[in-house]
CSV table of C-alpha atoms (C1' of nucleotides) in Angstrom, one decimal:
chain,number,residue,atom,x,y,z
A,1,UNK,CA,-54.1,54.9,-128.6
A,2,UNK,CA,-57.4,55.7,-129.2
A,3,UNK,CA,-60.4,53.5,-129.3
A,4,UNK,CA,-60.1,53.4,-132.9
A,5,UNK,CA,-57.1,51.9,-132.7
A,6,UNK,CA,-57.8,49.3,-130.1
A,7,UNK,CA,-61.0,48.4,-133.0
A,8,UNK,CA,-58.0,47.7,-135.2
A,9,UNK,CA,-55.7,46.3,-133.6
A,10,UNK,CA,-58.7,43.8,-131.9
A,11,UNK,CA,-59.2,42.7,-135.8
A,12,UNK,CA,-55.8,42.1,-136.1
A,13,UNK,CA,-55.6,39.9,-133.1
A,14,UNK,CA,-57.4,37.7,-135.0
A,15,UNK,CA,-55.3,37.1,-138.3
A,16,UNK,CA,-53.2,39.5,-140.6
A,17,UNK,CA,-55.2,41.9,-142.5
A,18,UNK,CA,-54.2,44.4,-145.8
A,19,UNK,CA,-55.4,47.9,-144.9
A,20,UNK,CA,-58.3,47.8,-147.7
A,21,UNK,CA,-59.5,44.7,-146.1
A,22,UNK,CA,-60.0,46.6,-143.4
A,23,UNK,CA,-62.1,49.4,-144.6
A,24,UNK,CA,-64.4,46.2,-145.7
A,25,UNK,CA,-64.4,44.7,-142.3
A,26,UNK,CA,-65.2,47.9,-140.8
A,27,UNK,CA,-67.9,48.6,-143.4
A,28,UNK,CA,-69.1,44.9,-142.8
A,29,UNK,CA,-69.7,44.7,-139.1
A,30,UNK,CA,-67.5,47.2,-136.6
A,31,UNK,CA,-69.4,49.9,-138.2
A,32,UNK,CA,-72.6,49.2,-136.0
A,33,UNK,CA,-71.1,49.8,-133.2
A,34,UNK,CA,-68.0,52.1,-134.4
A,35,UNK,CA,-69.0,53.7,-137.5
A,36,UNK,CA,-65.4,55.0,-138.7
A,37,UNK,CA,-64.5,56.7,-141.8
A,38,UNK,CA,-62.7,54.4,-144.4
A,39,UNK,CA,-59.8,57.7,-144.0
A,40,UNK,CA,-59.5,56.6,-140.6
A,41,UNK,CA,-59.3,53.0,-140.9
A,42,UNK,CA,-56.1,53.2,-143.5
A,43,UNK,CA,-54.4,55.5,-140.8
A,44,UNK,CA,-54.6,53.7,-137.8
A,45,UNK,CA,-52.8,50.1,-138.6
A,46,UNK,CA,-50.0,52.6,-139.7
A,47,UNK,CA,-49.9,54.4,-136.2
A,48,UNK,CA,-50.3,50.4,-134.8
A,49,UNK,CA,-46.7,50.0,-136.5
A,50,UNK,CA,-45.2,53.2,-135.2
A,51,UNK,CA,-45.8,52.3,-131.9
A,52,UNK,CA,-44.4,48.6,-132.3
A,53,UNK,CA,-48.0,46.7,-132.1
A,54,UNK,CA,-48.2,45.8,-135.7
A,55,UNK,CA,-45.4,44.9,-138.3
A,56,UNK,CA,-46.0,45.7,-141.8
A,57,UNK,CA,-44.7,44.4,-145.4
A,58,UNK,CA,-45.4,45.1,-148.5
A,59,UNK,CA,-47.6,42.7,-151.5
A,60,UNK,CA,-47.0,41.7,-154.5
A,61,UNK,CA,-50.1,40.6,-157.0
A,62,UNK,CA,-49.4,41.7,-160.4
A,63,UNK,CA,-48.0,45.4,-160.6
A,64,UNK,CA,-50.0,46.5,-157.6
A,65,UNK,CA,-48.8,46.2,-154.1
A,66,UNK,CA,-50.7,46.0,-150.4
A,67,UNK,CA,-49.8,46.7,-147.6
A,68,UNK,CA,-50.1,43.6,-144.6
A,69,UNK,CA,-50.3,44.6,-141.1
A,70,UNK,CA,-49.7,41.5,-138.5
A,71,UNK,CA,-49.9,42.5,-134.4
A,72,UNK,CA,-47.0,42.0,-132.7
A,73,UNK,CA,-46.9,40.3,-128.9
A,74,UNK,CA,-46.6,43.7,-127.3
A,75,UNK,CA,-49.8,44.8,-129.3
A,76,UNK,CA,-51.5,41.4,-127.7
A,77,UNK,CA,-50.6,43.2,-124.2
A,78,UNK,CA,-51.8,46.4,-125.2
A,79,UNK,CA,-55.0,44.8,-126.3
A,80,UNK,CA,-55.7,43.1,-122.9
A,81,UNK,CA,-54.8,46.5,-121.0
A,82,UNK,CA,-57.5,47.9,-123.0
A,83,UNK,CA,-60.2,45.4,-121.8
A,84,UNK,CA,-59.3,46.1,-118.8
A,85,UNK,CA,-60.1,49.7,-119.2
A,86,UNK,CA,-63.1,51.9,-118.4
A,87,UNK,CA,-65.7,51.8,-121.2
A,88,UNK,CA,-66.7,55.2,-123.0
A,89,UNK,CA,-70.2,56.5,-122.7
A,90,UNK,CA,-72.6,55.7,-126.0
A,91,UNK,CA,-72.9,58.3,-128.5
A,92,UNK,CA,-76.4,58.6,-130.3
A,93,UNK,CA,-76.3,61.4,-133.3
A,94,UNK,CA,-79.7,61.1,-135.3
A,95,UNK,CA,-79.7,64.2,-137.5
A,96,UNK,CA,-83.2,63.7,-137.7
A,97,UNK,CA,-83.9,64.3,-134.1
A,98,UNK,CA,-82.5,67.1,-134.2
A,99,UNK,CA,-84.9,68.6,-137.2
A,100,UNK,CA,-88.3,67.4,-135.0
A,101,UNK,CA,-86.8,69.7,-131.9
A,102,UNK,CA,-86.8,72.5,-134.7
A,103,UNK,CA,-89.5,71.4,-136.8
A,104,UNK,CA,-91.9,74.3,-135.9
A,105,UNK,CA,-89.4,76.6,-138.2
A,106,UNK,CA,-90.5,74.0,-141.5
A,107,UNK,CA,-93.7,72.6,-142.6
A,108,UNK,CA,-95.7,69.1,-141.6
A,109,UNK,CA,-94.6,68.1,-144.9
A,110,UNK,CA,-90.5,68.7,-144.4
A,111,UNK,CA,-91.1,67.0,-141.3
A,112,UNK,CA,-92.7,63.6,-143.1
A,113,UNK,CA,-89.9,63.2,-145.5
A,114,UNK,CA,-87.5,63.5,-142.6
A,115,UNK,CA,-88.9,60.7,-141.0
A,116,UNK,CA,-89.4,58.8,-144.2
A,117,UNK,CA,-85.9,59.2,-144.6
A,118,UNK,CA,-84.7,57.9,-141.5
A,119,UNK,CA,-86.7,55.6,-142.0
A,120,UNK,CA,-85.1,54.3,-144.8
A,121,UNK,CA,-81.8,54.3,-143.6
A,122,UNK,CA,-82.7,52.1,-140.4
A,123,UNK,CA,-84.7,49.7,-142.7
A,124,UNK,CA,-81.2,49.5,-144.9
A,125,UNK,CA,-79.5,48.5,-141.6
A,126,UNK,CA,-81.8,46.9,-140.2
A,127,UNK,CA,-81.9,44.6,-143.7
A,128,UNK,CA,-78.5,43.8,-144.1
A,129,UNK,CA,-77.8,42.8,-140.5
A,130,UNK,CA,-80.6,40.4,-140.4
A,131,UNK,CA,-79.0,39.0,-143.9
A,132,UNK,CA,-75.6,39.0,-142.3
A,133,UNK,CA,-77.1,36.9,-139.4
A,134,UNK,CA,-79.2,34.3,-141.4
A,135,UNK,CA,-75.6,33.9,-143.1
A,136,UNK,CA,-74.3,33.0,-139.4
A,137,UNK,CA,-76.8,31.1,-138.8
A,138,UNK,CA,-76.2,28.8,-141.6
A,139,UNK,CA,-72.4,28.3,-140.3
A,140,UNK,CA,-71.2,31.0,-142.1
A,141,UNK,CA,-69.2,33.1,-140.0
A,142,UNK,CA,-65.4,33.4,-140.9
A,143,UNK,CA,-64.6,32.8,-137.4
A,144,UNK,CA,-66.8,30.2,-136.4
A,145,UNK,CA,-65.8,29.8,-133.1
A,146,UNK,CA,-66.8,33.6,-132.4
A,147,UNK,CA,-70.1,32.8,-133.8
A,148,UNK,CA,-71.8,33.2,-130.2
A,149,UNK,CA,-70.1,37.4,-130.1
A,150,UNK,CA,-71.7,38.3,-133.4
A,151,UNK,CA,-74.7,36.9,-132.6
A,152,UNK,CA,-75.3,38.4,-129.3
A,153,UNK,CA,-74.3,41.8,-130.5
A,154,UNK,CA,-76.6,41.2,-133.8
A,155,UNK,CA,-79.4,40.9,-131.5
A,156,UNK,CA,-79.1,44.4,-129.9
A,157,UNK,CA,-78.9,46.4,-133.2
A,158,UNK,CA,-81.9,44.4,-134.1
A,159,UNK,CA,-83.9,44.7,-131.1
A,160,UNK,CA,-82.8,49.0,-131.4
A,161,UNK,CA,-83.5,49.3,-135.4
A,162,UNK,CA,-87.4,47.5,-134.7
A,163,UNK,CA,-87.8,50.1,-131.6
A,164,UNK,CA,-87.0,53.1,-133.8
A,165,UNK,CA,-89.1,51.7,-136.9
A,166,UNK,CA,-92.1,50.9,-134.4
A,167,UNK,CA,-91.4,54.6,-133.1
A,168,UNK,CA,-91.3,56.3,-137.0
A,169,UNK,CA,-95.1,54.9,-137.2
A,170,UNK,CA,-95.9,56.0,-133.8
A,171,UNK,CA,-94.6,59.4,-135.3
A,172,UNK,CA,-96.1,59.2,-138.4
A,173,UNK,CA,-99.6,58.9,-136.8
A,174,UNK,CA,-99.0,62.0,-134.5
A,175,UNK,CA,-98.1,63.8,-136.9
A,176,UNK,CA,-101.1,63.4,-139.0
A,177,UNK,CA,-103.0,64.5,-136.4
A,178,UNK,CA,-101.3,67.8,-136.5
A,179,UNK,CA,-102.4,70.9,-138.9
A,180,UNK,CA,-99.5,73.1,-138.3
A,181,UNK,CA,-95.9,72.1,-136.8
A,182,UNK,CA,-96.5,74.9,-134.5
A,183,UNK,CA,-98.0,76.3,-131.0
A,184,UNK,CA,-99.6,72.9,-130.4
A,185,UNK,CA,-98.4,72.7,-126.7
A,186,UNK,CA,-99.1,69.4,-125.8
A,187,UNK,CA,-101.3,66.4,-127.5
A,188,UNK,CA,-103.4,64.1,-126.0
A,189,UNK,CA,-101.1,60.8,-128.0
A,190,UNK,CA,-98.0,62.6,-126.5
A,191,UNK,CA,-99.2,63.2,-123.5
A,192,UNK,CA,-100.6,59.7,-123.0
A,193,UNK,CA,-98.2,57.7,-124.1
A,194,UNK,CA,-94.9,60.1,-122.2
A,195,UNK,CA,-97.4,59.0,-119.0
A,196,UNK,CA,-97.0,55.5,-119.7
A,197,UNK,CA,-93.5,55.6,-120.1
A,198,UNK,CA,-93.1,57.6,-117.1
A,199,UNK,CA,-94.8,55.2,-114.7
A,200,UNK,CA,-93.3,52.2,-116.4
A,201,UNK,CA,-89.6,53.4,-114.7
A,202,UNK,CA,-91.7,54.9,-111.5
A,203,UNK,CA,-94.7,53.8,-110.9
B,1,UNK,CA,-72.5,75.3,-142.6
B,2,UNK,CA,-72.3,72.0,-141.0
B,3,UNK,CA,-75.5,70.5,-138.8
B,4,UNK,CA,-73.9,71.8,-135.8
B,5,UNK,CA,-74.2,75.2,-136.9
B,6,UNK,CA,-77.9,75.1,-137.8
B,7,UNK,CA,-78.1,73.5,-134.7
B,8,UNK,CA,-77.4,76.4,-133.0
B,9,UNK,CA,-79.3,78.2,-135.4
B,10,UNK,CA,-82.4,76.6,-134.7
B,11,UNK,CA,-81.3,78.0,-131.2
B,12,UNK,CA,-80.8,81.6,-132.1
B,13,UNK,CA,-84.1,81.4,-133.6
B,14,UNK,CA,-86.0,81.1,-130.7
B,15,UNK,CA,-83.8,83.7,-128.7
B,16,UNK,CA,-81.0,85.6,-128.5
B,17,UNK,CA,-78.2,83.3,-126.2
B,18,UNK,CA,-74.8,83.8,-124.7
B,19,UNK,CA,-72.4,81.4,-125.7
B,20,UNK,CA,-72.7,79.8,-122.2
B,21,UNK,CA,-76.1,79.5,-122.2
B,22,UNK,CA,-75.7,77.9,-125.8
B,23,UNK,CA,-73.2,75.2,-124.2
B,24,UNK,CA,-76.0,74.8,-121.3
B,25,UNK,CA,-79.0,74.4,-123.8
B,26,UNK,CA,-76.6,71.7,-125.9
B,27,UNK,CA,-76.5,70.0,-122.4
B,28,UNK,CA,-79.8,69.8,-121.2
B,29,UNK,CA,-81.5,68.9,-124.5
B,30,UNK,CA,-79.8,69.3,-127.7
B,31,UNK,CA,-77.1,66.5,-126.3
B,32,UNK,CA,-80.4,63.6,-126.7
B,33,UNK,CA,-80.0,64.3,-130.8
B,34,UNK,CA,-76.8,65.9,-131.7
B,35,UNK,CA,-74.0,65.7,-129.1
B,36,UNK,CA,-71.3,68.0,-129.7
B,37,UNK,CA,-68.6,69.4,-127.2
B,38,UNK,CA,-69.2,72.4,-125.0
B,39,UNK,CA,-65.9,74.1,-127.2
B,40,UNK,CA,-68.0,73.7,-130.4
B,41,UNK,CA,-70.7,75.1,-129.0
B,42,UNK,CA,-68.5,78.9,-128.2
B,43,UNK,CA,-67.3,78.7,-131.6
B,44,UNK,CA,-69.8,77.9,-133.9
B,45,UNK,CA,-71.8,81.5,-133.1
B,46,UNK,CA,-69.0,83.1,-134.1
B,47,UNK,CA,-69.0,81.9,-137.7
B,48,UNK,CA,-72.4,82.2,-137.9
B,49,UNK,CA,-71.7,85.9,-136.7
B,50,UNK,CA,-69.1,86.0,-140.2
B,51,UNK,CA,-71.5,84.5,-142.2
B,52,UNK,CA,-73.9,87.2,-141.9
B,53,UNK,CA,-76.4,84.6,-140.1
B,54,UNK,CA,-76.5,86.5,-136.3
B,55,UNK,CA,-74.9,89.6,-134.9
B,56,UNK,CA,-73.5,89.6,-132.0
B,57,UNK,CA,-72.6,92.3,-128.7
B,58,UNK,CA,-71.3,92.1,-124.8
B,59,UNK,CA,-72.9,92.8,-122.2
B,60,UNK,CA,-71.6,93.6,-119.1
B,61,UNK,CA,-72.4,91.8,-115.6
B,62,UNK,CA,-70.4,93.8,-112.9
B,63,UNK,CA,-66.8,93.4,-113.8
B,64,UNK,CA,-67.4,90.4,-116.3
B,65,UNK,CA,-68.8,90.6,-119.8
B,66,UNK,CA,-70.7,87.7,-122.1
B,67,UNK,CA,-71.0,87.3,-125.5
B,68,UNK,CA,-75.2,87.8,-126.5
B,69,UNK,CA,-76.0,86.2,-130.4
B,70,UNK,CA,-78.9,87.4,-132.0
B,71,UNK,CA,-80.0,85.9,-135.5
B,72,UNK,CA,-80.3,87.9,-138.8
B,73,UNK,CA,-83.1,87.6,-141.7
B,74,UNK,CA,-80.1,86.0,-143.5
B,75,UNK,CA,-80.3,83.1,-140.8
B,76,UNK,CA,-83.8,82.9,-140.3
B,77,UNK,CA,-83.3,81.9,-144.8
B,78,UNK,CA,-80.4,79.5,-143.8
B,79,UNK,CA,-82.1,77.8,-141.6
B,80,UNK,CA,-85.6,77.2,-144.2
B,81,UNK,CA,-83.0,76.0,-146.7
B,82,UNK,CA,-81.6,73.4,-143.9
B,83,UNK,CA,-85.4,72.4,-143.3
B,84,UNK,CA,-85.6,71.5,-147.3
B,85,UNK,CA,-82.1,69.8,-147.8
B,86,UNK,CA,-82.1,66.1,-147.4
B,87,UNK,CA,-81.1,64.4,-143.9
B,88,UNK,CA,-77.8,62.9,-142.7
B,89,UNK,CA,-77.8,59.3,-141.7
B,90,UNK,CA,-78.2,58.5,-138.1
B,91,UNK,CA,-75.1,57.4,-135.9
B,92,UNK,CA,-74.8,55.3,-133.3
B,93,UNK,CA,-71.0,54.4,-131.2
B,94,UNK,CA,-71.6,52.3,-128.3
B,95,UNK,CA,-68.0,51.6,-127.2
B,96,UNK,CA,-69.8,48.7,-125.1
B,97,UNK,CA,-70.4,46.6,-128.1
B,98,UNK,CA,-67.5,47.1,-130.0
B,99,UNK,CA,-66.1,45.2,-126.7
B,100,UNK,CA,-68.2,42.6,-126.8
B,101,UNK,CA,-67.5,41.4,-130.2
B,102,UNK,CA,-64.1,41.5,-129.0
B,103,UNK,CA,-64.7,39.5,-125.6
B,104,UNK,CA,-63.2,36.3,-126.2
B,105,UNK,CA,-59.5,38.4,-125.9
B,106,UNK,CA,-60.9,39.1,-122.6
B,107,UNK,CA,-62.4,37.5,-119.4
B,108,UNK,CA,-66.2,37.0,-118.7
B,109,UNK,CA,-65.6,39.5,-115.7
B,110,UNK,CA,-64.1,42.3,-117.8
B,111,UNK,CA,-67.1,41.6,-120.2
B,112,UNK,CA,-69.9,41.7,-117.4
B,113,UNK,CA,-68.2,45.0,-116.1
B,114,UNK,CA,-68.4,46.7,-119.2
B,115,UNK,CA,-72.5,45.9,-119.6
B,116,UNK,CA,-72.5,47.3,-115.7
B,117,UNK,CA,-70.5,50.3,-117.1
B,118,UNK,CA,-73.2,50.5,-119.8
B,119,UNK,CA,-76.2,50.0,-118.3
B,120,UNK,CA,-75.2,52.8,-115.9
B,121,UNK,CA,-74.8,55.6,-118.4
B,122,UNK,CA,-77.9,54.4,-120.2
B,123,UNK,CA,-80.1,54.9,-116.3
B,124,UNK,CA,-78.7,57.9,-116.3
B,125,UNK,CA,-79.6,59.2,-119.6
B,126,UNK,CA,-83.3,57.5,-118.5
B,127,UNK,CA,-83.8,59.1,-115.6
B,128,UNK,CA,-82.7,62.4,-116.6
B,129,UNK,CA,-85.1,62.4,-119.6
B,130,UNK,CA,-87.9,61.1,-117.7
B,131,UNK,CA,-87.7,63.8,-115.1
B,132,UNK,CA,-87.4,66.2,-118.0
B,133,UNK,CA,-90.1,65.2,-119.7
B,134,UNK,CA,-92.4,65.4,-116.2
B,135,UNK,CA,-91.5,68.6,-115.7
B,136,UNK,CA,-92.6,69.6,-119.1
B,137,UNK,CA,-95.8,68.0,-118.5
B,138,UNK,CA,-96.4,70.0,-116.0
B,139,UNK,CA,-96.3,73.3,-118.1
B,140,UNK,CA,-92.3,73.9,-117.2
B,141,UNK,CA,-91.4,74.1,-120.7
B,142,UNK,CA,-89.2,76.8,-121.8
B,143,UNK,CA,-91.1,77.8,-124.4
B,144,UNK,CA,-94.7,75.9,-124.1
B,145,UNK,CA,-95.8,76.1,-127.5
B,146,UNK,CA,-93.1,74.2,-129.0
B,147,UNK,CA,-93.8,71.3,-125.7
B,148,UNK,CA,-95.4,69.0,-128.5
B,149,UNK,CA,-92.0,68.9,-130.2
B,150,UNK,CA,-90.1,67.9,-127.0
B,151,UNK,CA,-92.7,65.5,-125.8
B,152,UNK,CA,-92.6,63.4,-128.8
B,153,UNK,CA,-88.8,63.8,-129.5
B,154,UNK,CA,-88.8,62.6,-125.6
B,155,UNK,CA,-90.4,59.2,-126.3
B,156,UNK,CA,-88.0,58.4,-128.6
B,157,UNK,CA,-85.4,58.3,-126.3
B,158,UNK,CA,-87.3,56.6,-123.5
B,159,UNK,CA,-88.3,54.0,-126.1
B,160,UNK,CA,-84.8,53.2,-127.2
B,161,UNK,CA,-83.2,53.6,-123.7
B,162,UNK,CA,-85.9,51.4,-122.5
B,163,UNK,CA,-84.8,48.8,-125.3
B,164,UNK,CA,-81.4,48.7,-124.8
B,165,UNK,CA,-81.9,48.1,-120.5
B,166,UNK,CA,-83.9,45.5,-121.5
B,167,UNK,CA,-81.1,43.6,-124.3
B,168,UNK,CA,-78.8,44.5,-121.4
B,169,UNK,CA,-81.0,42.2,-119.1
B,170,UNK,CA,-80.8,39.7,-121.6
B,171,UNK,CA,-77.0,39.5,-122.5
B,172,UNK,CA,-76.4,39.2,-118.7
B,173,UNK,CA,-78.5,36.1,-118.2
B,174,UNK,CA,-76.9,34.9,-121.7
B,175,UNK,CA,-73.1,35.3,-120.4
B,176,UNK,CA,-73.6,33.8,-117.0
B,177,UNK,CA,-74.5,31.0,-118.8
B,178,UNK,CA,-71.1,30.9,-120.5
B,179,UNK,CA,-68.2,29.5,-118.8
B,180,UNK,CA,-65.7,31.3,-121.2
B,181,UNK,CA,-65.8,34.0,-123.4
B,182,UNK,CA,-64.1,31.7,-126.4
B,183,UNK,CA,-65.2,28.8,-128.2
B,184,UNK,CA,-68.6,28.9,-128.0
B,185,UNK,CA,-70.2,28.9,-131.8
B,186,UNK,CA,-73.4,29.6,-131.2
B,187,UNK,CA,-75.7,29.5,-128.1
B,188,UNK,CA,-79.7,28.1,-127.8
B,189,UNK,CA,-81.1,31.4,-126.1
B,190,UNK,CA,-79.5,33.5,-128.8
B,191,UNK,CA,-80.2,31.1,-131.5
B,192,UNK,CA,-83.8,31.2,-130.7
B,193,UNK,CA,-83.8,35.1,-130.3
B,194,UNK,CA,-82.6,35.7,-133.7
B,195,UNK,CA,-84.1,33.2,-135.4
B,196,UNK,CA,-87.3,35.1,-133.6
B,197,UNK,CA,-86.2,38.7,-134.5
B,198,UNK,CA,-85.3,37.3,-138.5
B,199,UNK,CA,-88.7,35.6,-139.1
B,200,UNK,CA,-90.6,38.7,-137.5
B,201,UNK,CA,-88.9,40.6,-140.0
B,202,UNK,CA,-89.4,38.3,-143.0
B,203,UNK,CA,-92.4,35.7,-141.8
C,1,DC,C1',-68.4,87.1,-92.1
C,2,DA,C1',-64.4,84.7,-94.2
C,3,DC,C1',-63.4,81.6,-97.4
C,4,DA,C1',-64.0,77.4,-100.1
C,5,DA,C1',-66.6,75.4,-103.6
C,6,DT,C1',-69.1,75.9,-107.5
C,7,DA,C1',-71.0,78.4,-111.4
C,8,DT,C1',-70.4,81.6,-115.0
C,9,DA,C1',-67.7,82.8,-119.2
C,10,DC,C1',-64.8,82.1,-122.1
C,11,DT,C1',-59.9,81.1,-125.4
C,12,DG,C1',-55.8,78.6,-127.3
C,13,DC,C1',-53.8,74.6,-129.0
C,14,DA,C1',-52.6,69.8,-130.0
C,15,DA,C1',-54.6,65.7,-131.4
C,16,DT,C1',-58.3,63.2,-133.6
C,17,DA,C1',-61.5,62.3,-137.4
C,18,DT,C1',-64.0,63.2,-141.8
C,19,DG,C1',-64.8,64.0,-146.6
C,20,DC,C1',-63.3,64.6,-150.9
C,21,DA,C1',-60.3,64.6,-154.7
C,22,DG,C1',-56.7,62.4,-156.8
C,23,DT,C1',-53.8,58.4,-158.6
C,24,DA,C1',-53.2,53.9,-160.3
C,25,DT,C1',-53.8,48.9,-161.3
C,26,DA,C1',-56.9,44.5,-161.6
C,27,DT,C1',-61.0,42.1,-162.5
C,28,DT,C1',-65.6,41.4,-164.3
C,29,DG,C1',-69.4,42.0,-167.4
C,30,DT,C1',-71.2,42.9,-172.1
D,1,DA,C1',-62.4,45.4,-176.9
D,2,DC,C1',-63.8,48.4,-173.7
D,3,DA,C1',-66.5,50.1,-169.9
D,4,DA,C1',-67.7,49.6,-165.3
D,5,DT,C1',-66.5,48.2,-161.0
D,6,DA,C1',-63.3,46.7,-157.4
D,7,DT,C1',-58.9,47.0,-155.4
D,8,DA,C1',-55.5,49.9,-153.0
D,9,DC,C1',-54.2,53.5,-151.4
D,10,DT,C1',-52.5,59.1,-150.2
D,11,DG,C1',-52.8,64.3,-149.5
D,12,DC,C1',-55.2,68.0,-147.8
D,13,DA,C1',-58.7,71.1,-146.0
D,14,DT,C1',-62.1,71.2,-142.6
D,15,DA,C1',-64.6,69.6,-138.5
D,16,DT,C1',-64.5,68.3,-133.7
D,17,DT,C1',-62.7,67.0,-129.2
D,18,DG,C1',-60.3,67.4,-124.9
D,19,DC,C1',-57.6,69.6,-122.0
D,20,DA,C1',-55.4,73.3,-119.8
D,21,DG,C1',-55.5,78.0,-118.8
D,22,DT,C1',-57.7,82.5,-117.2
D,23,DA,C1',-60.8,85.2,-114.7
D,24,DT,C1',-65.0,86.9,-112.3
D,25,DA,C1',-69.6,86.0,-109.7
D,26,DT,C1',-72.4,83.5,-106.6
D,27,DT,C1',-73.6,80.2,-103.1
D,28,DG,C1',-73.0,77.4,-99.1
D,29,DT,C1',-70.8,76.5,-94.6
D,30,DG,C1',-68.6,76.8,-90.3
DNA sequence: CACAATATACTGCAATATGCAGTATATTGT
DNA sequence: ACAATATACTGCATATTGCAGTATATTGTG
């Protein structure tokens, strides 16, 4: 059981679910905290069944059939065992990181679209969570009485998607400053603001 | 040629490295953007070293012998056309929050553990940054004329871990004031924060 | 100075996960 | 009527992880 299938087997704990449906749930919502190919999320209800934590049956609507995955009790026990259980470390992969560590091998100008880029891509997130929570909001939720879960998790994404856009201008502006990506050692920005930060944890 | 192996690229571009100290490097920096396992860090020189991108020889210390990657002109190409090509989408798995929006399965105390459990890694991650980042200040970096890269790499992280020890503040105060994890719709204080974070979006 | 602990320096292998192509039916829009 | 899009998956090659295993070098401690 991996914790892939505990994300599964948590949705089924909370009604019976077709495996498409849950590619769209995962794409909807688990995705912002456990961003899994749709592959994946077809796989795992089938391993849930192996293992006796799900039952599956087959569909009917038209000439097309679905599969249903329901949790059994035992996949109830295996879900509190799991809560019980240590947490995992977080895992932060931002490509475009990784390009700024290395961005003295590229221009000022590769480095700009990078950002714009990322950029983008949080905005997008960062735009369709807030929609998804105006939604709640309204009483919208499917599971109204879990209201108060999405809600406090919505509010971490969004208080980590405005810190990186406020930190893409902050960027922006450095980089402007800069004629070259290379042999700048230090700047005065940098320098000032990594200071700041510093003394904030240890003053 | 996946981003892990222009990571390592990037590395080799810089240096020659052994694959230990390539697992070390992935470790003490490289780990911030792109976190990849020490194994995929021994084996992605060696395709590089098939692909024409580095060479490769042993060198001997006493009885014991170490791999030494050097890159090619070939490489040093590679890694211009990687600079160009667009950028991946950033990823973010925080195990943490895929619990929470699965708390009401559990207790209050499983759910306050696993925001200790968080917060923890998180501090860690801080600190070790921070004390990074004042060495560098102080002229320690490896390679000082690439410092302005680090630096402002640096205060994205600090930023972010920063904002996610403060949300972690937050959802504490908000689920001691819960008596249950279930039932709970939604909640004044986190009501009033994303009403907050939605209309500083969209005013 | 002996010896234990830790660091250096990897490799093999099973299990996990992704991305893409392929297949087919149902529904919606024009 | 027909094209586009949504529904509903599966197979397979490749990427990645975690763990166990192997061996030598260095450092710390009593």
């Amino acid at each position: 059981m991996t914790t892939s299938s505990y994300a599964v087997l948590a949705l089924l704990n909370l009604r019976p679910w077709t495996g498409y449906e849950l590619t769209q749930q995962a794409q909807r919502s688990l995705r912002y905290a456990w961003p899994k190919s749709e592959r994946l999320l077809y796989s795992e209800p089938k391993k849930l069944v192996e293992l006796g934590y799900a039952t599956t049956h087959k569909e009917k609507s038209g000439n097309r059939s679905r599969n249903v995955y329901e949790i059994t009790t035992e996949g109830r026990e295996a879900l509190g065992e799991w809560t019980r259980s240590r947490t995992q470390p977080p895992r932060i992969e931002i490509e475009v990181l990784l390009r700024l560590l290395f961005a003295d091998h590229g221009s000022t100008k590769d480095l700009r679209r990078a950002l714009d880029e990322l950029e983008a891509d949080i905005r997008e997130h960062h735009d369709a969570i807030i929609e998804l929570m105006a939604s709640y909001l309204d009483g919208g939720h499917p599971f109204p009485e879990r209201t108060h879960l999405s809600v406090l998790f919505a509010t971490f994404q969004i208080e980590v998607f405005k810190t990186i856009e406020r930190w893409i201008e902050f960027a922006r502006h450095e980089i402007d400053d800069w004629p070259t990506t290379q042999d700048l050692r230090i700047t005065p920005r940098t320098e000032a603001l990594t200071r700041l930060l510093a003394d904030d944890r240890h003053p």
